[in-house]
XYZ file of C-alpha atoms in Angstrom:
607
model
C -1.892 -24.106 -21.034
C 1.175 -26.241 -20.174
C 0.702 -29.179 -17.813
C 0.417 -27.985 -14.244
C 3.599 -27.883 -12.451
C 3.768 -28.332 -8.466
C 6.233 -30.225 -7.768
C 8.825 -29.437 -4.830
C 11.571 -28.233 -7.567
C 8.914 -26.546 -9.448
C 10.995 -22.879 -11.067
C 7.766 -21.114 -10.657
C 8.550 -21.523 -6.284
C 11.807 -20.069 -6.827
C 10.746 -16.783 -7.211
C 8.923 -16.776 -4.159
C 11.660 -17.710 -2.209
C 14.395 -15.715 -4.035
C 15.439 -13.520 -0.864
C 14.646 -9.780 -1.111
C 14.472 -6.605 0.674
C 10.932 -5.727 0.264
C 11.690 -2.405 1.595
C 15.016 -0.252 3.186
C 14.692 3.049 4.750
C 17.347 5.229 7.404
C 17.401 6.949 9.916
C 16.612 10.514 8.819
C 19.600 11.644 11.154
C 21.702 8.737 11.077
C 22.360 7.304 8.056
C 24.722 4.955 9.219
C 21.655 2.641 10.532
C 18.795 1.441 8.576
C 15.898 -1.121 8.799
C 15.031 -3.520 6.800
C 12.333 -5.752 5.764
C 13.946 -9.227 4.610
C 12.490 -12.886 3.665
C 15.768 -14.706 4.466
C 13.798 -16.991 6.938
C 11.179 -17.707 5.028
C 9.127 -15.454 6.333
C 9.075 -11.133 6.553
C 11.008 -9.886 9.246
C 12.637 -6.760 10.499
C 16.433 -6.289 10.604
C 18.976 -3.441 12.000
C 20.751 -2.443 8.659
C 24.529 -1.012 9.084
C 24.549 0.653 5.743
C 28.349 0.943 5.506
C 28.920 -2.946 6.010
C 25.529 -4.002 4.854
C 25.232 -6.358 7.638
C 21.632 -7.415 8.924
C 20.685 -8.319 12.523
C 17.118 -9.819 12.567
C 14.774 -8.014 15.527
C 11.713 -9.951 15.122
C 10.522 -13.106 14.637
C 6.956 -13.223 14.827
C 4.990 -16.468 14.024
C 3.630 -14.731 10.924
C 6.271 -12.409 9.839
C 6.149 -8.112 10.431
C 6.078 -5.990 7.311
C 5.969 -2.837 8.818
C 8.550 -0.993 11.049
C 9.812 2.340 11.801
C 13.412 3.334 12.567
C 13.036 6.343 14.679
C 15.295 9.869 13.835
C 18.660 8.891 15.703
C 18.621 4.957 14.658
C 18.350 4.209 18.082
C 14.941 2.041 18.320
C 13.372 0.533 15.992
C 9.067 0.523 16.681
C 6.603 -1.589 14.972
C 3.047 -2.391 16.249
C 2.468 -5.515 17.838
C -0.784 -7.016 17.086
C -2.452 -10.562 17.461
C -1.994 -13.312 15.275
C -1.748 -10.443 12.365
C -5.191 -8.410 13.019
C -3.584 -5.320 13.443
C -4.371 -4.301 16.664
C -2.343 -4.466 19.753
C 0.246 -1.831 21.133
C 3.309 -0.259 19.730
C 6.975 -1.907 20.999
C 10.149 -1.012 20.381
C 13.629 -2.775 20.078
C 17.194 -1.654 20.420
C 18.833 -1.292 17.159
C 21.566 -4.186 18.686
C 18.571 -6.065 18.961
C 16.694 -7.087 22.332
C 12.965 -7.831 23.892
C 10.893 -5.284 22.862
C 9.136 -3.286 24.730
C 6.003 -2.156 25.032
C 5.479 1.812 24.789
C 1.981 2.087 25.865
C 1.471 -0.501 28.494
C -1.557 1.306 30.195
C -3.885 1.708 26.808
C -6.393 -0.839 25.623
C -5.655 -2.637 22.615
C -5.522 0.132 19.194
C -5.061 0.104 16.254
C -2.246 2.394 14.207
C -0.721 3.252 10.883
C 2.009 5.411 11.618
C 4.125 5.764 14.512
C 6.628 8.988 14.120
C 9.543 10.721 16.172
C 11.015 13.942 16.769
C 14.604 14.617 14.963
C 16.045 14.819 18.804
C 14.592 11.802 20.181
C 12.748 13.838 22.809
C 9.600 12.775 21.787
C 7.063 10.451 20.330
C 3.301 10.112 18.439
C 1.162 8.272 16.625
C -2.724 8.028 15.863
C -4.555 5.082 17.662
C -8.316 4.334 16.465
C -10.677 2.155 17.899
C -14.368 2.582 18.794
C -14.554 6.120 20.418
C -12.375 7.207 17.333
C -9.273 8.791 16.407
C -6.659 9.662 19.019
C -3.590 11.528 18.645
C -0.799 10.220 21.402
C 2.119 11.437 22.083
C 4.848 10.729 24.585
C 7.990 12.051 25.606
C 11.388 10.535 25.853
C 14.234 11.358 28.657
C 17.692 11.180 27.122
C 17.931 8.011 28.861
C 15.455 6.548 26.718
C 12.831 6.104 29.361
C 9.661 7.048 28.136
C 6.980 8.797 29.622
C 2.918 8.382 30.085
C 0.836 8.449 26.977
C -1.373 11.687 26.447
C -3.990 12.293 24.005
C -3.716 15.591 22.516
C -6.356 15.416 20.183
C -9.358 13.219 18.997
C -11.669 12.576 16.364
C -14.271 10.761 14.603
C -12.845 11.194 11.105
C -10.561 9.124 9.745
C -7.366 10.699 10.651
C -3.197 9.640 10.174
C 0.002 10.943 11.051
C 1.410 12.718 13.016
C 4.852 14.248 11.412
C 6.695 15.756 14.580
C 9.205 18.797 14.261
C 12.620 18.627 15.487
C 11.695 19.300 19.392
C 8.590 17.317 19.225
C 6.136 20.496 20.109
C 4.461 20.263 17.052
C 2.608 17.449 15.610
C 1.099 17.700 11.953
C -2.143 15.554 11.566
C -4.169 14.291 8.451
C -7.895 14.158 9.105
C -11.024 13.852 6.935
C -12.944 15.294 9.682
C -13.514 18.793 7.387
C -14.398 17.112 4.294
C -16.740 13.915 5.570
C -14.814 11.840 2.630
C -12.029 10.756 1.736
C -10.339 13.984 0.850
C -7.847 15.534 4.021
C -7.372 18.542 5.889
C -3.401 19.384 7.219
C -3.486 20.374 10.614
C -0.539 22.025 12.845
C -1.352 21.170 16.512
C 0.588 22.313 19.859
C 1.529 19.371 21.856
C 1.561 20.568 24.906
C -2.118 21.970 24.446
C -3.380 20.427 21.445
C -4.011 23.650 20.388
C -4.490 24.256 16.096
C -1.589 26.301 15.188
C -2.410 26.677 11.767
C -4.425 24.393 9.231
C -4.799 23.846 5.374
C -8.305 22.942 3.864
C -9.068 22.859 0.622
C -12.642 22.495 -0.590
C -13.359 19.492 -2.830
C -9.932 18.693 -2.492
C -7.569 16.543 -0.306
C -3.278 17.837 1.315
C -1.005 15.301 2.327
C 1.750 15.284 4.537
C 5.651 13.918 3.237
C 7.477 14.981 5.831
C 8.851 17.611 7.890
C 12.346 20.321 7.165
C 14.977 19.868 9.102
C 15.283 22.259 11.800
C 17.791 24.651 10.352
C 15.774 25.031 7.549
C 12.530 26.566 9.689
C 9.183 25.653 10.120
C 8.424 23.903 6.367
C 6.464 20.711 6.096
C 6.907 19.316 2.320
C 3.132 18.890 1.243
C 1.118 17.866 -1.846
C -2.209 18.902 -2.377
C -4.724 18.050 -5.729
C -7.236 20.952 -5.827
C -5.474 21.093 -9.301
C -6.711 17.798 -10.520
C -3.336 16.545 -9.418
C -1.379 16.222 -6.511
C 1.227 18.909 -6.753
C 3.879 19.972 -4.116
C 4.091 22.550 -1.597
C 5.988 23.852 1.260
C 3.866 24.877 3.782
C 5.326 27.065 6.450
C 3.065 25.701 9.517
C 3.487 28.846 11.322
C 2.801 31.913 8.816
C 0.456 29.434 7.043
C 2.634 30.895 3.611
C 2.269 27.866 0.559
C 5.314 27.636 -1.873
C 4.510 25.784 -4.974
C 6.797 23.106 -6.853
C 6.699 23.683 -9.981
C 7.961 22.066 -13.491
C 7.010 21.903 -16.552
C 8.005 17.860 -16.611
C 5.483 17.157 -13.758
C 2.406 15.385 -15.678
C 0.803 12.906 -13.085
C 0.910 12.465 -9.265
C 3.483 13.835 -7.176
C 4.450 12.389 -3.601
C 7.191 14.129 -1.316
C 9.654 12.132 0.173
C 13.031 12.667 2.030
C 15.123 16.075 2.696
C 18.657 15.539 2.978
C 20.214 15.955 6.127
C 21.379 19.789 5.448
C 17.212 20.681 4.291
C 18.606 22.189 1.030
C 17.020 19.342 -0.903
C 13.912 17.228 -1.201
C 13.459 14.382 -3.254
C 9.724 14.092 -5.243
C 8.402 10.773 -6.802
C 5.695 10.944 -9.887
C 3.205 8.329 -10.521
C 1.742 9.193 -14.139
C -0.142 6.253 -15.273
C 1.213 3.702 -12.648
C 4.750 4.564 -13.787
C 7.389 6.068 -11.370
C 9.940 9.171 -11.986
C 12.173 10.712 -9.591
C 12.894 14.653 -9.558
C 14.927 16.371 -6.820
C 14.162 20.260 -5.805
C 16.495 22.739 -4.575
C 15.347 24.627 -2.244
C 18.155 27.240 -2.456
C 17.230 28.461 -6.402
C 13.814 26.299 -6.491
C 15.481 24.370 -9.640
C 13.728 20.828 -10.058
C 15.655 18.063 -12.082
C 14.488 14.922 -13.419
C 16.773 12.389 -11.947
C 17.271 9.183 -15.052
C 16.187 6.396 -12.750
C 15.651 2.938 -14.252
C 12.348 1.736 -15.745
C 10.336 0.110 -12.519
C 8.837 1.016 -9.142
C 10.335 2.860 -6.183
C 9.451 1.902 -2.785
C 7.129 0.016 -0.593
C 3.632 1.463 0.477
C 5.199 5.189 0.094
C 8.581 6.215 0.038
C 11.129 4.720 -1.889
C 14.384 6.980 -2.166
C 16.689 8.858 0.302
C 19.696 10.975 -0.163
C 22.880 9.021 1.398
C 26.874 11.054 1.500
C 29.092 10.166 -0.772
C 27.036 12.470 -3.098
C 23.778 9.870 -3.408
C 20.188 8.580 -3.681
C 20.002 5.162 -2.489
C 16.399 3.577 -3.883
C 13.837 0.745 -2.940
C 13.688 -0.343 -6.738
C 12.206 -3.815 -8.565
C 10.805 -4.537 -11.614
C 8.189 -7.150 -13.529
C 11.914 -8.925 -13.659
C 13.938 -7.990 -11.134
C 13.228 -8.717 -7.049
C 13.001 -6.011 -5.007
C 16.571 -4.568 -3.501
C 18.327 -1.025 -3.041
C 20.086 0.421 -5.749
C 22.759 3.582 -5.494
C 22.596 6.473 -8.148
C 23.694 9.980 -8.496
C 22.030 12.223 -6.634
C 22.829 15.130 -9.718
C 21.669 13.309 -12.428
C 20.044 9.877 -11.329
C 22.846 7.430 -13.172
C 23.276 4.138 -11.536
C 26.336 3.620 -9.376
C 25.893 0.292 -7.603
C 23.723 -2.260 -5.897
C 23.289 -1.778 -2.056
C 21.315 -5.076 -1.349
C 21.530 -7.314 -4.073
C 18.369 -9.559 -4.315
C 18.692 -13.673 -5.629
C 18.689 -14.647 -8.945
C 15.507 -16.297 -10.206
C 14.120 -17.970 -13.654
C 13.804 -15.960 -16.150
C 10.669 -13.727 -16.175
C 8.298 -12.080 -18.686
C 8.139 -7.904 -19.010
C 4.858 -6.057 -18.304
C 4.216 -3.058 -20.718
C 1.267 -0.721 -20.173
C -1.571 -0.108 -22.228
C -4.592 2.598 -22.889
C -7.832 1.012 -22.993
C -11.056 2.972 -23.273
C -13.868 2.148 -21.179
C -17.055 3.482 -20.754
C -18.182 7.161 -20.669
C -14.970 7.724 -22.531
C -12.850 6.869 -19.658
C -9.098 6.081 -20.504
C -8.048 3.322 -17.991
C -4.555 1.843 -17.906
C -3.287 -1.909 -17.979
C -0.270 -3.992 -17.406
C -0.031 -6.892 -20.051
C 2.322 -9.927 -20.615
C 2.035 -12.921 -22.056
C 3.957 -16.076 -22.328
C 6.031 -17.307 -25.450
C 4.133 -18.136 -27.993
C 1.124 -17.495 -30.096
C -2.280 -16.377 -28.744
C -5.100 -16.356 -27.865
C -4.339 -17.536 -24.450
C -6.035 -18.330 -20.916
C -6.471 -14.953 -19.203
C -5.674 -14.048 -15.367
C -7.312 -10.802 -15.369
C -5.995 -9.108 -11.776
C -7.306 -6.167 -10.255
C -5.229 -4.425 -7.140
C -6.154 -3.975 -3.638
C -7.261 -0.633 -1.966
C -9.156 0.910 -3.572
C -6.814 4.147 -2.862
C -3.290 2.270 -4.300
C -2.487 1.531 -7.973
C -0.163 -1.295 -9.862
C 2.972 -0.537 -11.112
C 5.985 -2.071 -12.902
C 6.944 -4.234 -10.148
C 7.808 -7.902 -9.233
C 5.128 -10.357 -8.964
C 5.705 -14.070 -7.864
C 2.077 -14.592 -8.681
C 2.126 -13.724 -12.317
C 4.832 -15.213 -13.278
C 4.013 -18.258 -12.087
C 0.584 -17.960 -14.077
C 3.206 -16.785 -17.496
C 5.449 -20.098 -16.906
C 1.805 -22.151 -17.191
C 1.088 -20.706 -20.645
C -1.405 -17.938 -18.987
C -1.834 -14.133 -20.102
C -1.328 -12.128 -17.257
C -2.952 -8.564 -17.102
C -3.507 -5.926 -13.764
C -5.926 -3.699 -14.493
C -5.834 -0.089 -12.764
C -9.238 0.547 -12.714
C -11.390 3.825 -11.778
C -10.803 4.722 -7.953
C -6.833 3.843 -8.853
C -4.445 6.707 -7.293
C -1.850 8.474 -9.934
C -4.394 9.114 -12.785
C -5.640 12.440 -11.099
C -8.318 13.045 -8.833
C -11.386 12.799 -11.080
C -9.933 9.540 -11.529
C -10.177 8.392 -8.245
C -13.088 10.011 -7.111
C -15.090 8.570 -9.762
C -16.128 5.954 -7.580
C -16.799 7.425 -4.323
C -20.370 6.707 -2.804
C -20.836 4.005 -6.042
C -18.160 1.442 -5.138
C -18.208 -1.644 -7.659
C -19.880 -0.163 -10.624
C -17.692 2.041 -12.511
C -14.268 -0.706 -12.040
C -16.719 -3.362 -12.897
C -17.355 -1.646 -16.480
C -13.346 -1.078 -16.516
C -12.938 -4.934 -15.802
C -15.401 -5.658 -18.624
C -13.609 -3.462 -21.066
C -10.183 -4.417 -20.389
C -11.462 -8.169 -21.285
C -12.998 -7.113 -24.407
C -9.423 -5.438 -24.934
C -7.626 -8.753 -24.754
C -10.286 -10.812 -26.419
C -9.515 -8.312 -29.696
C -6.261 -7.977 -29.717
C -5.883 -11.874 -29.841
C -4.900 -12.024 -26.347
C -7.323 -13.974 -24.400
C -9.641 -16.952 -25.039
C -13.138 -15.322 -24.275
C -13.971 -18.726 -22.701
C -11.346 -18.902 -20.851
C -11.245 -15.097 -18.976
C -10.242 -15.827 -14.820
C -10.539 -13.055 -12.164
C -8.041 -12.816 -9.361
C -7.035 -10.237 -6.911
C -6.990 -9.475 -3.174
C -8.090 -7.531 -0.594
C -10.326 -4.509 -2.454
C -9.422 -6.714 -5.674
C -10.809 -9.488 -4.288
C -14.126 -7.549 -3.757
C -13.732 -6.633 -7.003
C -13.420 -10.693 -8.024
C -16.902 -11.462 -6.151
C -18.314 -7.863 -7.282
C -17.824 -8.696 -11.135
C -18.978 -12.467 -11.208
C -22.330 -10.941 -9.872
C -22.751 -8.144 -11.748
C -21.364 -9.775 -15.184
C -21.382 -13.076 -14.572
C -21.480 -14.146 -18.699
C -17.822 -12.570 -18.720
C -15.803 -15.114 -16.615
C -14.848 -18.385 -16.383
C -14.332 -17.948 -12.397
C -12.729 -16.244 -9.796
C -10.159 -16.319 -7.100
C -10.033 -14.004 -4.388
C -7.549 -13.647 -1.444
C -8.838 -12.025 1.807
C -12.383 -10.260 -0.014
C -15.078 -8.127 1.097
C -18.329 -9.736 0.450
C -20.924 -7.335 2.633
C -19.760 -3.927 3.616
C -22.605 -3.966 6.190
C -21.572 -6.814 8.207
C -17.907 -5.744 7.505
C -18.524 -2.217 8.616
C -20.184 -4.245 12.307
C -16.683 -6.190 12.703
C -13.926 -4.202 11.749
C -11.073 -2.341 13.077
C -12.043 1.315 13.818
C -9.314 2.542 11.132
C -11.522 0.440 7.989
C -14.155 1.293 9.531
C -13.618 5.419 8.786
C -11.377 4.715 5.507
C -15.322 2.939 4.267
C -17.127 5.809 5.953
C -14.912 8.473 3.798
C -15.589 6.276 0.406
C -18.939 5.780 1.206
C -19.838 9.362 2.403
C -21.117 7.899 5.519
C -21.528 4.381 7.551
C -24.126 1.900 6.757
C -26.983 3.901 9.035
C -27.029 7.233 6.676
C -25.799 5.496 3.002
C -27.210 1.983 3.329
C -28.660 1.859 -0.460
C -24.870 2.598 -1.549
C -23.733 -0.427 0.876
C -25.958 -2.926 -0.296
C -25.813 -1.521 -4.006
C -22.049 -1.894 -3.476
C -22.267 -5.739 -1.720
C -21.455 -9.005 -3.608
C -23.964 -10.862 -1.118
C -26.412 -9.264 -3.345
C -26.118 -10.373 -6.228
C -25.368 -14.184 -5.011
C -28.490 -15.337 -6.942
C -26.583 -14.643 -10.400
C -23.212 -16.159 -9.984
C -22.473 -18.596 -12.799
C -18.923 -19.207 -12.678
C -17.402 -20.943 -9.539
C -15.253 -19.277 -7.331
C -12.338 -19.829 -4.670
C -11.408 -17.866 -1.789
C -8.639 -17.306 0.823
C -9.656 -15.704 3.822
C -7.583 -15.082 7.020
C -9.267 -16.207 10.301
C -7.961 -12.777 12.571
C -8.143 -10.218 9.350
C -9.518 -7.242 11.360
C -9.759 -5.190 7.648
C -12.329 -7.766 6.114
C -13.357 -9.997 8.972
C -14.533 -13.732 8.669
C -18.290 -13.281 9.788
C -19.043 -11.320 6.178
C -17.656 -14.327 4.300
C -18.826 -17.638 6.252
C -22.580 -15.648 5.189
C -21.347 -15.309 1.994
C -20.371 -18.952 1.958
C -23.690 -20.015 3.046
C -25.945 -17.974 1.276
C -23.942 -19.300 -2.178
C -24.129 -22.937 -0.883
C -28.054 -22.377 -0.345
C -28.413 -21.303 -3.899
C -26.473 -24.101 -5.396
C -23.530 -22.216 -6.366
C -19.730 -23.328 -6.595
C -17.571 -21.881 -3.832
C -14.449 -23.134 -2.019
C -13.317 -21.410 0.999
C -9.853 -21.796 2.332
C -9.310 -20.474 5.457
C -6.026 -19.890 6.725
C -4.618 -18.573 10.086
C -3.525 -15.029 9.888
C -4.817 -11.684 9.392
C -5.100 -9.744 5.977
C -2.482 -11.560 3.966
C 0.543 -13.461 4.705
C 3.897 -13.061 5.151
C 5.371 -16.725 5.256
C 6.724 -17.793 1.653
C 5.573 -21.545 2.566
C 2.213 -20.457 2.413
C 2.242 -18.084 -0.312
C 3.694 -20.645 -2.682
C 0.576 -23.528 -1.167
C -2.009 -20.147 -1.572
C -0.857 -20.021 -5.623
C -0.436 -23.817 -6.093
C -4.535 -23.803 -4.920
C -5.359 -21.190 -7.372
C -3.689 -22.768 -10.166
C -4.973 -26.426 -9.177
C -8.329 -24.888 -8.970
C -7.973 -23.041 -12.524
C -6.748 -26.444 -13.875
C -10.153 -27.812 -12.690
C -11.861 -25.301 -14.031
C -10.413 -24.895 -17.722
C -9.757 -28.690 -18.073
């Protein structure tokens, strides 16, 4: 290790305040506007984007920053949901794209929570899924040419875990994801009738799961592109919604995960993105001789919680593209061939960083999980952060990461660790874990150390977990179940009991845990305590810090402060931060104090 470095010049901060557009999308019929997601103020905020000029106007400014937005079809509003003190539930506003007060859309509904908010390609109308106790609603409103909006009406319900809705062109029909069919995590496709909620049409597949990517443009007819994994991988469709007729995407190339994203404006074109082992490709289709081409993107990651790349004139694909080196910003390439053309929005110049390359490591029952590695300069064996990702349902790619860097510039070996459960490895991949959540990654944590230990990367006394969210379950799940393996843990915003969790949460969490699960805590309760840290308290060895937000609706506080106590009781080393936001944060002042605890605390730890 080199001597711990936090002082206010320290390079490590720089790349955490290096300003970045975390993500850039348009509007799907407008291209001329755009929104934004930007740090310039030091914290995540939402800004109007005139692509032509480049110039940002900043919308929000919410005490804690706003991640997520929408630009709606004719880049005249831009929505977001407006929650409390960042616990994701509140009401859906929206805000001129000059800029303005927003406005709330659904004054006359109780508090909900959301994922997606989506609009018709004429403006005329509205939707969007809102969950709380009774379940899954699907809303949808209409909008005068004016603007004004009408009353909210639910069109459909359920107590599934559901998402969506993609809207045709004249807003009468409104495609909906639901688990309702399946009772797990795998989803259903369903065409509904907004006027009567009626089900137009539907695709099921037994033992396996369709997703929506959006919706044809209207000249093009009634195709929704669609991906669907009863293969063993997700694999693209277009599914006409009305004759129910399923068009396969096919090429030879295609070897992991496929995800649909935009049509060009004319609907002669889609663009696909590939995940194979955490690693992105782009291919566009041609829907007018069904020709797919690999587009020759740069070695990284595309795009920000889904999407990624849209087709702009002037003949190209503008992406959401970073690296383990580069910031995130937008990049312009050819939309024939994929070679780069320009930089859209540049991102700041930071310290030099260390690449990530990927690695095979076999884990038990023969399972081939996948790694991201890099070390410092130097010779090995070094102090290992071993990081698994959030979710469970996400993966780590090639991307930038403040965090690990900042470990590499203090003479640590970084490695993420996309363990079983991990999306783009195919679906026996991540339904491996379903029902038996923390057993299979904990073996894949175990092996990837053993991995590192070998080949001379890490000290075996000296092996740290880290991660967040579902990683940071994984953090408190592993120093339980294997607690001679670790040195200690950090964990940002973690799960701890997924009964008292399941009591608190927001409705949404509450049915994503009821799909993994296979039910709630009343009809799989062996599988939630089986599946709980708090249980295995009595064996933790190693100490252990956490971050935990105070209004995190997705893993709320009452399920740690237990945790807390029950640790205390038994004599064990824990120290709880807690900090005043919901399931993260979004201010760069606090990220940067959030890493200079965990690397104070590994000091203390490692000596």
């Amino acid at each position: 290790m080199k001597p711990l470095d936090l002082s206010e010049n320290a390079p490590w901060k720089e790349r955490y305040t290096v300003p970045q557009a975390v993500w850039a999308t348009v509007a799907a019929g407008n291209p001329a506007r755009g929104l934004v997601c930007h740090n310039r103020t030091g914290k995540l905020q939402l800004y109007s984007w005139e692509t032509a000029s480049g110039a940002l106007t900043q919308l929000t400014d919410r005490p804690k920053g706003q991640q997520v937005g929408v630009i709606d079809a004719t880049g005249e509003f831009i929505y977001y949901l407006q929650d409390q003190a960042g616990n994701e539930q509140g009401h859906f506003v929206r805000v001129p794209f000059a800029g303005g007060e927003p406005q709330d859309i659904t004054p006359s509904l109780a508090l909900y929570s959301s994922w997606q908010i989506s609009t018709s390609a004429a403006g005329s109308h509205l939707g969007f899924v809102a969950s709380g106790r009774e379940g899954f609603k699907l809303m949808v409103l209409e909008q005068a040419a004016d603007g004004a909006l009408g009353e909210p009406r639910c069109i459909w319900t359920s107590k599934a875990l559901s998402t969506g809705p993609w809207l045709n062109h004249d807003g009468s029909v409104a495609l909906v994801m639901t688990t309702e069919r399946s009772g797990r995590n795998a989803y259903a496709l369903l065409a509904l009738d907004t006027r009567s909620g009626a089900i137009l049409n539907e695709w099921e597949e037994a033992a396996a799961s369709v997703s929506c990517g959006g919706l044809a443009p209207a000249a093009v007819g009634p195709l929704a592109a669609v991906t669907c994994n009863v293969s063993g991988h997700h694999r693209p469709f277009l599914w006409n919604w009305q004759t129910g007729t399923r068009t396969p995407i096919e090429s030879e190339e295609f070897a992991g995960e496929l995800q649909c994203l935009r049509f060009n404006q004319a609907g002669d074109a889609l663009l696909l993105r590939e995940a194979y082992r955490a690693q992105h490709r782009l291919y566009r289709y041609d829907l007018s001789d069904g020709r797919v081409r690999r587009l020759a993107i740069p070695e990284g990651s595309l795009g920000f919680m889904g999407g990624g790349a849209f087709f702009m004139p002037e003949g190209e694909i503008w992406l959401n593209w970073q690296s383990a080196t580069t910031p995130a910003g937008v990049i312009a390439i050819d939309d024939q061939t994929g070679a780069f053309k320009r930089t859209v929005l540049a991102p700041g110049e930071v310290p030099a960083s260390q690449a990530w390359r990927s690695v095979d490591i076999e884990s038990t029952g023969g399972a081939l999980i996948q790694a991201w590695v890099a070390t410092p300069a130097g010779t090995g064996p070094w102090p290992l952060i071993l990081h698994t990702h959030g979710g469970p349902t996400s993966v780590m790619t090639n991307a930038f990461h403040a965090e690990a860097q900042a470990w590499l510039d203090h003479g640590f070996a970084f490695m993420s660790v996309n363990y079983r459960g991990s999306i783009t490895f195919g679906k026996a991949y991540e339904e491996a874990i379903w029902g038996n959540l923390g057993d299979w990654e904990i073996d894949d944590m175990a092996a990837a150390r053993a991995w590192a230990v070998a080949n001379g990367i890490a000290q075996p006394d000296a092996v740290l977990l880290i991660g967040g969210s579902y990683g940071g379950y994984l953090t408190l799940q592993a120093l339980g179940r294997r607690p001679e393996l670790w040195a200690g843990g950090m964990a940002d915003v973690a799960i701890a009991d997924w009964r008292l969790m399941y009591e608190d949460q927001a409705e949404t969490l509450r049915g994503y845990q009821r799909a993994l699960f296979g039910g709630g805590p009343e009809t799989a309760g062996a599988a939630y305590d089986k599946s709980s840290p708090i249980t295995y308290a009595a064996q933790y060895a190693a100490p252990l810090l956490v971050l935990q937000g105070r209004n995190d609706s997705r893993c709320p506080a009452r399920q740690m402060e237990q945790f807390e106590a029950k640790l205390k009781d038994l004599g064990k080393t824990i120290e709880l931060q807690w900090f005043d936001a919901g399931h993260g944060s979004y201010e760069v002042a606090e990220r940067i104090d959030f890493q200079a605890r965990r690397m104070a605390f590994a000091y203390r730890i490692l000596g």
